[in-house]
PDB file of C-alpha atoms in Angstrom:
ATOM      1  CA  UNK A  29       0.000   0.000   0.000  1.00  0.00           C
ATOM      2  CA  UNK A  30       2.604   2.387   1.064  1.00  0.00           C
ATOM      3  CA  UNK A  31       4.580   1.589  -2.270  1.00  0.00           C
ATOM      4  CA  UNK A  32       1.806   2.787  -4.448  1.00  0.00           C
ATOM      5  CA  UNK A  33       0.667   5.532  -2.688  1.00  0.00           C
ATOM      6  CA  UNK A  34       4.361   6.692  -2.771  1.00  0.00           C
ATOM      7  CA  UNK A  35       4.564   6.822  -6.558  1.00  0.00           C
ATOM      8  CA  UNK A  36       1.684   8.590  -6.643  1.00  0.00           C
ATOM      9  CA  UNK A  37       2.928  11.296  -4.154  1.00  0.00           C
ATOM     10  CA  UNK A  38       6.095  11.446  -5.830  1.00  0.00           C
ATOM     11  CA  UNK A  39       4.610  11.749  -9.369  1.00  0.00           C
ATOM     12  CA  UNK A  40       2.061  14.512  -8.134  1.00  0.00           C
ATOM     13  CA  UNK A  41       5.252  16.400  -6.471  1.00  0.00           C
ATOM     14  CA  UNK A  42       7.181  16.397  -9.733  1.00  0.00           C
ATOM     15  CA  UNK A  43       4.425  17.939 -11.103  1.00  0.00           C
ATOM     16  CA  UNK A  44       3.195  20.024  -8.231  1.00  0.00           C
ATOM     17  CA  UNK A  45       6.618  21.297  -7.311  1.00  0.00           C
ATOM     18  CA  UNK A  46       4.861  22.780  -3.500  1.00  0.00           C
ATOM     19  CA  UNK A  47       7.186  25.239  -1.876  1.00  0.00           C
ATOM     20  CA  UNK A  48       8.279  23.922   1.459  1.00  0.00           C
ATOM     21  CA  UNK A  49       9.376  27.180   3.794  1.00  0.00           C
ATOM     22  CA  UNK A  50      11.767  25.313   6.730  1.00  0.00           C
ATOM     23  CA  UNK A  51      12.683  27.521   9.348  1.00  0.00           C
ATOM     24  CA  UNK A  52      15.006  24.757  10.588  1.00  0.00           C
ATOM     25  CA  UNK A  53      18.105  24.161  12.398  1.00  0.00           C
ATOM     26  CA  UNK A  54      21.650  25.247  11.324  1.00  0.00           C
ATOM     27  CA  UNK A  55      23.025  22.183  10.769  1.00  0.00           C
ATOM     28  CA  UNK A  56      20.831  20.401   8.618  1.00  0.00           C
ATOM     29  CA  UNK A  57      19.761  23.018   6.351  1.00  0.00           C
ATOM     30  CA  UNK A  58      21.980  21.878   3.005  1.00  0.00           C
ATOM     31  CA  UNK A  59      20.858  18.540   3.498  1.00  0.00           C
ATOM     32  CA  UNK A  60      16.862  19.627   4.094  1.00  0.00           C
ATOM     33  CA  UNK A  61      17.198  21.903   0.881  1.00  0.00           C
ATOM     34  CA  UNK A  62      18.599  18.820  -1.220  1.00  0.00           C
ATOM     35  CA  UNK A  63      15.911  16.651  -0.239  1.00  0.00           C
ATOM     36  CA  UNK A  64      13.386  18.794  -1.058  1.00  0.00           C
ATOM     37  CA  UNK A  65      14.885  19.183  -4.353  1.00  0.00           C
ATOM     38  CA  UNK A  66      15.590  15.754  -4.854  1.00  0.00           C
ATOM     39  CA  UNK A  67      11.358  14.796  -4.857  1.00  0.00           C
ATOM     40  CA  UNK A  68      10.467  18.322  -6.978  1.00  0.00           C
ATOM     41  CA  UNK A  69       9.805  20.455  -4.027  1.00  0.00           C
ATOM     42  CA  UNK A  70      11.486  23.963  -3.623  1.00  0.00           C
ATOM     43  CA  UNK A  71      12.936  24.731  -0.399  1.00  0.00           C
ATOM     44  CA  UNK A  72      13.321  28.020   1.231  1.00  0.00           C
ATOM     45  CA  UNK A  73      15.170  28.542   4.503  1.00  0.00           C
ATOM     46  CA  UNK A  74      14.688  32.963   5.535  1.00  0.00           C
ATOM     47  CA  UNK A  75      14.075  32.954   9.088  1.00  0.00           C
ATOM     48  CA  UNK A  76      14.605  36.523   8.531  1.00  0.00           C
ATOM     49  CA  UNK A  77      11.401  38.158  10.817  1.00  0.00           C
ATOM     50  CA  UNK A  78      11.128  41.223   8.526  1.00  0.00           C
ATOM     51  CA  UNK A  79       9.907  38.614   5.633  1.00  0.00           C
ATOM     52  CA  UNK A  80       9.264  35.305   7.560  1.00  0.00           C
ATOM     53  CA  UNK A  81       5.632  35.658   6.571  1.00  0.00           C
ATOM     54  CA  UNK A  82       6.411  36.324   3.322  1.00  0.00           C
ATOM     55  CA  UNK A  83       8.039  33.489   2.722  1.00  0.00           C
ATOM     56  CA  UNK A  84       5.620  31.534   4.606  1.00  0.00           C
ATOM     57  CA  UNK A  85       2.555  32.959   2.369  1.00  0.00           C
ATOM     58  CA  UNK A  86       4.169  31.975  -0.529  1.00  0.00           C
ATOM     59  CA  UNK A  87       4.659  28.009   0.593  1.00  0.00           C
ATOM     60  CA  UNK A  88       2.303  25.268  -0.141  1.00  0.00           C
ATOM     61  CA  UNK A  89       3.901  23.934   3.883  1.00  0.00           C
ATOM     62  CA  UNK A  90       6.128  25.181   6.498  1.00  0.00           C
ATOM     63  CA  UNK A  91       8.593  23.486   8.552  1.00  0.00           C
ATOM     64  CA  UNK A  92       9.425  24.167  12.038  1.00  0.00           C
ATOM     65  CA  UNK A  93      11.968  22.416  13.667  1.00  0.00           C
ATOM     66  CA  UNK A  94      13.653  23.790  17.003  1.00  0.00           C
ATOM     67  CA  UNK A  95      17.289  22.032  16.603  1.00  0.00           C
ATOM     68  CA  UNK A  96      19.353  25.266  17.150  1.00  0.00           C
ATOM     69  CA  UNK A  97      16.920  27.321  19.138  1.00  0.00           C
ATOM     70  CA  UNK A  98      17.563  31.047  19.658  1.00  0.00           C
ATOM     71  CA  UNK A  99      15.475  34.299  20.336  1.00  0.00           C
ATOM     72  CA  UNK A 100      15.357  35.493  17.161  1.00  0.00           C
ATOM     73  CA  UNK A 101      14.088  32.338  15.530  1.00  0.00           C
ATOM     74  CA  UNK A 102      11.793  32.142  18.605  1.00  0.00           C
ATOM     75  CA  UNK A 103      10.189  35.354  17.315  1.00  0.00           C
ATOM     76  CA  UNK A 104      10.336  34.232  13.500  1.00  0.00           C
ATOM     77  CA  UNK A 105       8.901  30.974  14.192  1.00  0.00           C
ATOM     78  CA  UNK A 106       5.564  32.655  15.870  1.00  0.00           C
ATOM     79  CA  UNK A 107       5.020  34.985  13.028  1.00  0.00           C
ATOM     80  CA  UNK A 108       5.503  31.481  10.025  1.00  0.00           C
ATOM     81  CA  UNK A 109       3.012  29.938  11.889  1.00  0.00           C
ATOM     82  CA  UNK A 110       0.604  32.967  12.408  1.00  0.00           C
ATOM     83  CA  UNK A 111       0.436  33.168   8.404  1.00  0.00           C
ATOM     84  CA  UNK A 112       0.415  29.697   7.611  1.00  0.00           C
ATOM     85  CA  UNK A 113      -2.903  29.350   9.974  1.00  0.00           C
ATOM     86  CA  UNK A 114      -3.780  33.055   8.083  1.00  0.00           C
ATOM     87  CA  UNK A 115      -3.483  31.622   4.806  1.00  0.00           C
ATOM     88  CA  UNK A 116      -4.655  27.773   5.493  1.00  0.00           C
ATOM     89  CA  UNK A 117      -1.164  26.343   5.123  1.00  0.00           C
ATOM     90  CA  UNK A 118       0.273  23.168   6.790  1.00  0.00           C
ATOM     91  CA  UNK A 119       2.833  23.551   9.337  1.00  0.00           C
ATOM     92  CA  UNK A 120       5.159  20.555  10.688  1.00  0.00           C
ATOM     93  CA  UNK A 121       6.705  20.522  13.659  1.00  0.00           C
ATOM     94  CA  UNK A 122       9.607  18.271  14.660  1.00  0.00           C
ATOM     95  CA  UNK A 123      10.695  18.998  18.578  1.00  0.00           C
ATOM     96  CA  UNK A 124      14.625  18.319  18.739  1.00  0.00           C
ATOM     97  CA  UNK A 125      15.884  17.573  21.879  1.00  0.00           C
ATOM     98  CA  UNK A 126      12.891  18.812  24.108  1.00  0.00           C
ATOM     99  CA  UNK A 127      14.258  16.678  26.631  1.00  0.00           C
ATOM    100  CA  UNK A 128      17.016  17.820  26.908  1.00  0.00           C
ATOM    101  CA  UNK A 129      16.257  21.339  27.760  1.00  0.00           C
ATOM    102  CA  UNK A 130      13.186  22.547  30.096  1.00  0.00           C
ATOM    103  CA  UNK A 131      12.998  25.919  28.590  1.00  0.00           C
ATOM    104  CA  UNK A 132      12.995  24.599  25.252  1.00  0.00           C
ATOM    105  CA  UNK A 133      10.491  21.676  26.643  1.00  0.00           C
ATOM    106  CA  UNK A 134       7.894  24.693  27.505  1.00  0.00           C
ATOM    107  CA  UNK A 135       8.271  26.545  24.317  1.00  0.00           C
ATOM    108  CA  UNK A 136       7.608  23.270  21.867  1.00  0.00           C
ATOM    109  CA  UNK A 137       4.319  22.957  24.296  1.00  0.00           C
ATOM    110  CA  UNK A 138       3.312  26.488  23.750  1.00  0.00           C
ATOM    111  CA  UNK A 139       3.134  25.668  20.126  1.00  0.00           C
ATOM    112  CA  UNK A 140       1.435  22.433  20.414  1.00  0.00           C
ATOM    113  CA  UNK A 141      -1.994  24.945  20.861  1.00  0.00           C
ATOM    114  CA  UNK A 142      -0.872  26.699  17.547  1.00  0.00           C
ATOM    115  CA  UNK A 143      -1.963  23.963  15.414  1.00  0.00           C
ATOM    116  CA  UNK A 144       0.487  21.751  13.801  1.00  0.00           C
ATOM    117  CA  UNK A 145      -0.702  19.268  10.987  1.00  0.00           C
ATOM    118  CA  UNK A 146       2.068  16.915  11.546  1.00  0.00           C
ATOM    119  CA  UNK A 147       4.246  16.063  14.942  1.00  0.00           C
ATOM    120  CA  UNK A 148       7.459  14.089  13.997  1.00  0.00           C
ATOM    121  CA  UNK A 149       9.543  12.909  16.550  1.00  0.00           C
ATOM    122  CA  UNK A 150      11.401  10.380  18.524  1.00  0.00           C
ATOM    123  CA  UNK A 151       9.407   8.375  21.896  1.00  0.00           C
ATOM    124  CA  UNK A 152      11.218  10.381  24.161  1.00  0.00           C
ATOM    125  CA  UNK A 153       9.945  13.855  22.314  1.00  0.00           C
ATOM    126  CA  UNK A 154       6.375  11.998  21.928  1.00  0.00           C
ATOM    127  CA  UNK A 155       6.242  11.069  25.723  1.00  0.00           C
ATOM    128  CA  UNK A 156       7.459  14.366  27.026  1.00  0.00           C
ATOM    129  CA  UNK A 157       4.576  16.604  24.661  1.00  0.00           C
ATOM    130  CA  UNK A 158       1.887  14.442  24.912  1.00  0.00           C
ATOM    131  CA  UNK A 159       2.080  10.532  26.261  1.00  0.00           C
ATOM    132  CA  UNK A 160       1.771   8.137  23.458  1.00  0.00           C
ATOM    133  CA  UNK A 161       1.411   8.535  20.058  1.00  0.00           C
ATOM    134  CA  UNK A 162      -2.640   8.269  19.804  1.00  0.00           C
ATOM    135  CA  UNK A 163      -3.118  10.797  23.056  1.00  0.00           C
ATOM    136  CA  UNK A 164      -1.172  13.736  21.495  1.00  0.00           C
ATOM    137  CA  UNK A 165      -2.532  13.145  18.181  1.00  0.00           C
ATOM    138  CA  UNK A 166      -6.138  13.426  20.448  1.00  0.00           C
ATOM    139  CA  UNK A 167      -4.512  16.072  21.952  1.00  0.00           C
ATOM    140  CA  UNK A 168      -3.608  18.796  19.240  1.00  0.00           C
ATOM    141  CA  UNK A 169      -5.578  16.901  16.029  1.00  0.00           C
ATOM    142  CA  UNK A 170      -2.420  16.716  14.565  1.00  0.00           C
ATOM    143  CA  UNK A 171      -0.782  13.622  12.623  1.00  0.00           C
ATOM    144  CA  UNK A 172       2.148  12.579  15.168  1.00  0.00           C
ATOM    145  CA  UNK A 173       4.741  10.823  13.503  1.00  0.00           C
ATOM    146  CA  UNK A 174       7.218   8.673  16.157  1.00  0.00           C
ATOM    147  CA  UNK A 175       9.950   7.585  14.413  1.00  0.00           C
ATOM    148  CA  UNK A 176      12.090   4.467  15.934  1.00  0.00           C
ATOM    149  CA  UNK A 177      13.052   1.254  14.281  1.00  0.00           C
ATOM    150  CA  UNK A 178       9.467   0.832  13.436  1.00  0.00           C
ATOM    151  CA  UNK A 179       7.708   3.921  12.763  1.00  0.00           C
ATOM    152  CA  UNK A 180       4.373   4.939  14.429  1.00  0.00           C
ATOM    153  CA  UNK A 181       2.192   7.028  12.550  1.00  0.00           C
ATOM    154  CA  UNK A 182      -1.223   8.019  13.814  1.00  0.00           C
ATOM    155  CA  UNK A 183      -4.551  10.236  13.441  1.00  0.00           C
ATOM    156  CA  UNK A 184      -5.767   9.380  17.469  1.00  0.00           C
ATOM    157  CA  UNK A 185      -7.751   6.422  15.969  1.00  0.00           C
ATOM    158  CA  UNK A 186      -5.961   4.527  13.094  1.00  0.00           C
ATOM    159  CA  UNK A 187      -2.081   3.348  13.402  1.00  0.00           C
ATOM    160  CA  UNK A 188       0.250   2.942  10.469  1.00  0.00           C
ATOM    161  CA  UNK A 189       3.222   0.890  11.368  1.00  0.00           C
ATOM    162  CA  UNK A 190       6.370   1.456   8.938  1.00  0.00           C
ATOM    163  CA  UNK A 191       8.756  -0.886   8.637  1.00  0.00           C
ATOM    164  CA  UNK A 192      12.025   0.126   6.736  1.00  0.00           C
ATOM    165  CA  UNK A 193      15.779   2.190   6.942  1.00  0.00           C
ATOM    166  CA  UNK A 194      19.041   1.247   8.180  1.00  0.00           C
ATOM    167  CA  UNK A 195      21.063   2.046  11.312  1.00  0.00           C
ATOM    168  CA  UNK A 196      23.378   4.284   9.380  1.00  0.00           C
ATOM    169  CA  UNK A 197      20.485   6.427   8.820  1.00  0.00           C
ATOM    170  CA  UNK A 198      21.186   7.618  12.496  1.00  0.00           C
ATOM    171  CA  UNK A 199      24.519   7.557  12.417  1.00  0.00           C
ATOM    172  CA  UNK A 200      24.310  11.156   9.482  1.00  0.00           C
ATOM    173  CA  UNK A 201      22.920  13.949  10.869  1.00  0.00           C
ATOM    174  CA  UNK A 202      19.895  15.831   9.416  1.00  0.00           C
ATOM    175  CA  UNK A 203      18.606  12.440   7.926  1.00  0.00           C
ATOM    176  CA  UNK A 204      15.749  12.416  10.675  1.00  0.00           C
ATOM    177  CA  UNK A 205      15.189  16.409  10.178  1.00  0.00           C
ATOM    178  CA  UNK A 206      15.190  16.401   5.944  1.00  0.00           C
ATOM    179  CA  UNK A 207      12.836  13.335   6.648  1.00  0.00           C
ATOM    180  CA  UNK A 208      10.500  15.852   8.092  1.00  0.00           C
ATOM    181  CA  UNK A 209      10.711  17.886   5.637  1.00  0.00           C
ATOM    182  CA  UNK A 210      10.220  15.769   2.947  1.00  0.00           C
ATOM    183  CA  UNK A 211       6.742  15.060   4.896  1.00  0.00           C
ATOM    184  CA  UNK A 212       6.152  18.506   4.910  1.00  0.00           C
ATOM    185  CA  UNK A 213       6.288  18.245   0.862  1.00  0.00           C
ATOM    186  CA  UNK A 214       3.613  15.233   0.987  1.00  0.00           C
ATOM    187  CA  UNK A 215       0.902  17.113   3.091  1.00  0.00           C
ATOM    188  CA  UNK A 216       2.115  19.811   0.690  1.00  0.00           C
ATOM    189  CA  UNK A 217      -0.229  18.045  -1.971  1.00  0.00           C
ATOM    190  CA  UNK A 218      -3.001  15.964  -0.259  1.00  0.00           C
ATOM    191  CA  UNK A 219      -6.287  17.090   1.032  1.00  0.00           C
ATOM    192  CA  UNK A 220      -6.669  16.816   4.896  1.00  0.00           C
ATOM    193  CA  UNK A 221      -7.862  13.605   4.784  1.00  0.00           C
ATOM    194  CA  UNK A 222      -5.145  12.046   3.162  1.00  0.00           C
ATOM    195  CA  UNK A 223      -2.741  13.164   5.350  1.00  0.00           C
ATOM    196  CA  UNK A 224      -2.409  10.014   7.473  1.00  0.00           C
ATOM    197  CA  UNK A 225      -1.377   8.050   4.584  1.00  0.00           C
ATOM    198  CA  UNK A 226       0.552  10.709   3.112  1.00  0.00           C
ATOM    199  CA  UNK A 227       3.215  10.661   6.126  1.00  0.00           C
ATOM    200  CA  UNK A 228       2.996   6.775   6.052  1.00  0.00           C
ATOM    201  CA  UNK A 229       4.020   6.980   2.205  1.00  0.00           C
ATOM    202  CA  UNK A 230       6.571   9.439   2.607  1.00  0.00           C
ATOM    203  CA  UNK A 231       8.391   7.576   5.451  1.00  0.00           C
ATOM    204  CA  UNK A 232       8.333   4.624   3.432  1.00  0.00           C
ATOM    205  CA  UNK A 233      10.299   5.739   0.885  1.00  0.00           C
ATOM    206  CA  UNK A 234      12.784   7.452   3.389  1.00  0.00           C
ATOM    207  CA  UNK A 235      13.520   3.905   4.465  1.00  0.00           C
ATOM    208  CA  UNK A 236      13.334   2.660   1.114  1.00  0.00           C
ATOM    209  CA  UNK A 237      16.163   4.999   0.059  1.00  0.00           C
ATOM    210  CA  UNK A 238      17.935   4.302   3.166  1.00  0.00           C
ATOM    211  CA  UNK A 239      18.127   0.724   2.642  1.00  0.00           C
ATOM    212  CA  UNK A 240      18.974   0.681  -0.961  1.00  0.00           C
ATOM    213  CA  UNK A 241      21.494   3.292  -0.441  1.00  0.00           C
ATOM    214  CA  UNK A 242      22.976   0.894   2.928  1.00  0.00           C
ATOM    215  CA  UNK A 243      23.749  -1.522  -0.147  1.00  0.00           C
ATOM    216  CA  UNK A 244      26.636   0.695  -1.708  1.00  0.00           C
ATOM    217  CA  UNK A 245      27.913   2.635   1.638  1.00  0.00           C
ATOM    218  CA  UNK A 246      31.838   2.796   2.588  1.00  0.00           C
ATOM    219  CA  UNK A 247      30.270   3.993   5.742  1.00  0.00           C
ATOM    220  CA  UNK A 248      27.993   7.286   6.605  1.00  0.00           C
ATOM    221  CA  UNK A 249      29.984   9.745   4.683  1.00  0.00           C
ATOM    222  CA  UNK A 250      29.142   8.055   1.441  1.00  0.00           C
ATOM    223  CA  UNK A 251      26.027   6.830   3.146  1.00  0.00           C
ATOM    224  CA  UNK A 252      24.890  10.283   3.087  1.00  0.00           C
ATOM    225  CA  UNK A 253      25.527  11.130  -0.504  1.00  0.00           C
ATOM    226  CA  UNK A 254      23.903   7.710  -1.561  1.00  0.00           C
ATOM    227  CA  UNK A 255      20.575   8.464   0.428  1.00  0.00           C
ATOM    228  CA  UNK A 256      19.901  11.607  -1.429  1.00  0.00           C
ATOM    229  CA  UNK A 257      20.952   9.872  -4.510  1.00  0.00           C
ATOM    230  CA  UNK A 258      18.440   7.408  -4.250  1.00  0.00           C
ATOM    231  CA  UNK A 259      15.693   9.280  -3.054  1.00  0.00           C
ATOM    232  CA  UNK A 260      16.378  11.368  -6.251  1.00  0.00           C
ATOM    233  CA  UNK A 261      16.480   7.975  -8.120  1.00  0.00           C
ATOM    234  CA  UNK A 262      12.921   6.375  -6.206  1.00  0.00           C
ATOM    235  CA  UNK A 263      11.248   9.885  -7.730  1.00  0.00           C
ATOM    236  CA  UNK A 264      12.570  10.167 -11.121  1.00  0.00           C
ATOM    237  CA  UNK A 265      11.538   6.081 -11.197  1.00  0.00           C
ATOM    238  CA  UNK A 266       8.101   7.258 -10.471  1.00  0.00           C
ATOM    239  CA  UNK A 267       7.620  10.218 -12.755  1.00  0.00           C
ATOM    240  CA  UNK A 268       9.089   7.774 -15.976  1.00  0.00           C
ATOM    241  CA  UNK A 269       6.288   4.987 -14.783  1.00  0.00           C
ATOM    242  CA  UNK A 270       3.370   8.057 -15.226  1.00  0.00           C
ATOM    243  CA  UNK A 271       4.517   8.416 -18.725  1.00  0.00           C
ATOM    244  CA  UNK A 272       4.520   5.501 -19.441  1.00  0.00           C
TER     245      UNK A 272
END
């Protein structure tokens, strides 16, 4: 199921091209950007609060992921999401390392009322915002997304289990985080009530590509080059099979 529905993603994207805004952390942004350009999507990264909104207005999703948390992007974050709920846009969260930090702990929860479409996260980031996977989702009516060696995904009622990836996935930093944002793509182009499946589908092929490119890795330098190779390769696949 997930196969199919990721083709058709993919081949919508290609054609679609949605504008993903990611107001993301520091040291994942290249590899965020290249994803995103590797399905079709165009990336932008301004965090910038004197055209934050801008950008944001002019996505099809926007990405907000707390990684390397300061004021600034504190205050730039909070005016994204005011204009993606302005203009009916999508906004993804993924908590980094809210357990790590109190203060930053309290701010991810004082966005949780803001109304994310999609949670992605580890247990430990699940647990600490919201219990299990099916109580936050209840919670905010957002998608949550716990990622682990078998992926959760969840509306509140129905659970998606994904099966998939390779332990050098977490041994590259930014896979987890341009995984997100490749999400943030696939709600990009689905109507609300596809979104469910839409994160299921997009995870899948994260782990498709990670497993494929596990095959011809040295090790996670060349792991990383090969992942983004072979999503690139997974899409292309899919926009040759819709013409032909």
């Amino acid at each position: 199921m997930h196969e199919n529905i990721s083709k058709q993603l993919l081949q919508e994207m290609n054609i679609r091209r949605p504008a993903v805004h990611c107001l993301t952390n520091t040291v994942v942004q290249a590899l965020t950007a290249n994803t995103l350009l590797a399905v079709g999507a165009i990336p932008s990264m301004s965090s910038d609060i004197a055209e934050v909104a801008d950008f944001t207005k002019s996505a099809d999703a926007l990405l907000v992921n707390i990684g390397t948390l300061d004021g600034d992007l504190k205050t730039s974050i909070k005016a994204a999401i005011a204009a993606a709920r302005d203009n009916n846009i999508p906004w993804i969260f993924d908590p980094v390392f809210i357990d790590r930090s109190r203060p930053r702990a309290a701010y991810a929860k004082e966005l949780l009322s803001l109304g994310p479409a999609l949670i992605r996260g580890n247990k430990g980031e699940v647990a600490l915002l919201g219990g299990s996977p099916a109580e936050l989702a209840r919670k905010t009516g957002a998608i949550v997304a716990m990622t682990g060696v078998t992926d959760i995904v969840t509306d509140g009622n129905l659970e998606i289990n994904v099966e998939g990836g390779h332990e050098l996935m977490s041994l590259v930093t930014g896979i987890g985080c341009a995984g997100t944002a490749l999400l943030g793509a696939c709600l990009a182009i689905v109507p609300p009530e596809k979104r469910l499946q839409a994160v299921a589908a997009g995870l899948s092929l994260l782990g498709e590509a990670g497993e494929k490119a596990a095959t011809q890795a040295a090790g996670p330098g060349t792991f990383a080059a090969l992942i983004l190779d072979q999503i690139y390769q997974i899409s292309q696949s899919s926009l040759q099979e819709r013409k032909e």
